[in-house]
């Protein structure tokens, strides 16, 4: 899956957060269901602090994800989890734009 990550450092003890923007011209309803399943499974993962699926007002096919993880290791484990990888495999045929993933760290 295509994506971009910010090159900035991630500190081991700081919460790691990711925001991804998904845009789907077709298959929106199917994508929303996949995202609900991803969110439910992700919230059960060790180190997950938050996993929200949003829908942009006025643009129902724009679906930002907001994730917060205890640390970079928890976020990396999520990225490699079976349910995350299965989601990405199902997502590829539905994509209308590039999957844009950006990682952030909390300023102390």
XYZ file of C-alpha atoms in Angstrom:
108
model
C 0.000 0.000 0.000
C 1.318 3.404 -0.875
C 1.763 5.927 1.881
C 4.039 8.568 3.243
C 5.443 8.920 6.701
C 7.024 12.000 8.175
C 10.766 11.507 8.616
C 10.822 13.089 12.099
C 12.019 11.147 15.127
C 9.685 9.074 17.273
C 10.603 8.868 20.922
C 10.139 5.560 22.715
C 8.376 6.965 25.797
C 6.200 9.531 24.058
C 2.805 8.518 22.733
C 2.935 7.880 19.012
C 0.032 9.054 16.891
C -0.875 8.510 13.289
C -3.341 10.259 11.060
C -4.305 8.784 7.735
C -6.628 10.297 5.171
C -8.621 7.919 2.998
C -10.582 9.117 -0.032
C -12.917 6.802 -1.935
C -14.991 7.819 -4.966
C -16.567 4.368 -5.219
C -16.883 1.637 -2.651
C -17.401 4.149 0.149
C -19.886 2.007 2.056
C -17.689 -1.079 1.797
C -14.686 0.964 2.937
C -16.589 2.325 5.932
C -17.408 -1.213 7.034
C -13.760 -2.246 6.645
C -12.709 0.780 8.696
C -15.180 -0.052 11.466
C -13.722 -3.570 11.652
C -10.165 -2.200 11.674
C -11.004 0.263 14.455
C -12.673 -2.402 16.603
C -9.713 -4.775 16.311
C -7.133 -1.994 16.732
C -8.709 -0.681 19.943
C -8.080 -4.120 21.507
C -4.351 -4.033 20.766
C -1.826 -3.547 23.550
C -0.638 0.041 23.560
C -3.643 1.531 21.771
C -4.764 4.791 23.365
C -7.257 5.839 20.693
C -8.481 4.789 17.268
C -11.123 6.974 15.628
C -12.645 6.782 12.160
C -14.014 10.153 11.080
C -16.087 11.278 8.116
C -15.504 14.741 6.710
C -18.627 16.876 6.784
C -19.785 17.633 3.253
C -17.417 15.034 1.776
C -18.773 11.652 2.788
C -16.026 9.806 0.914
C -13.201 11.485 2.919
C -12.476 9.279 5.926
C -9.646 10.440 8.211
C -8.315 8.032 10.835
C -6.873 9.310 14.108
C -4.794 6.844 16.089
C -2.822 7.233 19.317
C -0.369 4.619 20.560
C 1.558 4.300 23.830
C 4.866 4.368 21.960
C 6.491 3.764 18.595
C 6.795 0.034 19.279
C 3.028 -0.294 19.803
C 2.356 1.606 16.573
C 4.833 -0.572 14.670
C 3.242 -3.739 16.078
C -0.151 -2.443 14.911
C 1.195 -1.793 11.408
C 2.348 -5.407 11.191
C -0.699 -7.000 12.888
C -2.615 -9.548 10.837
C -5.865 -7.583 10.907
C -4.083 -4.404 9.747
C -2.386 -6.206 6.881
C -5.670 -7.873 5.865
C -7.398 -4.462 5.912
C -4.765 -2.972 3.626
C -5.056 -5.870 1.172
C -8.828 -5.355 0.950
C -8.423 -1.577 0.717
C -6.159 -1.454 -2.343
C -8.865 -2.241 -4.952
C -11.166 0.385 -3.413
C -8.691 3.262 -3.249
C -9.547 6.481 -4.999
C -6.422 8.356 -3.897
C -3.127 7.629 -2.249
C -3.188 6.409 1.330
C -1.515 9.242 3.212
C -0.113 8.218 6.600
C 1.669 10.756 8.796
C 3.201 10.006 12.180
C 3.341 12.587 14.974
C 4.858 12.761 18.429
C 3.529 14.719 21.397
C 5.621 17.727 22.346
C 6.717 17.592 25.959
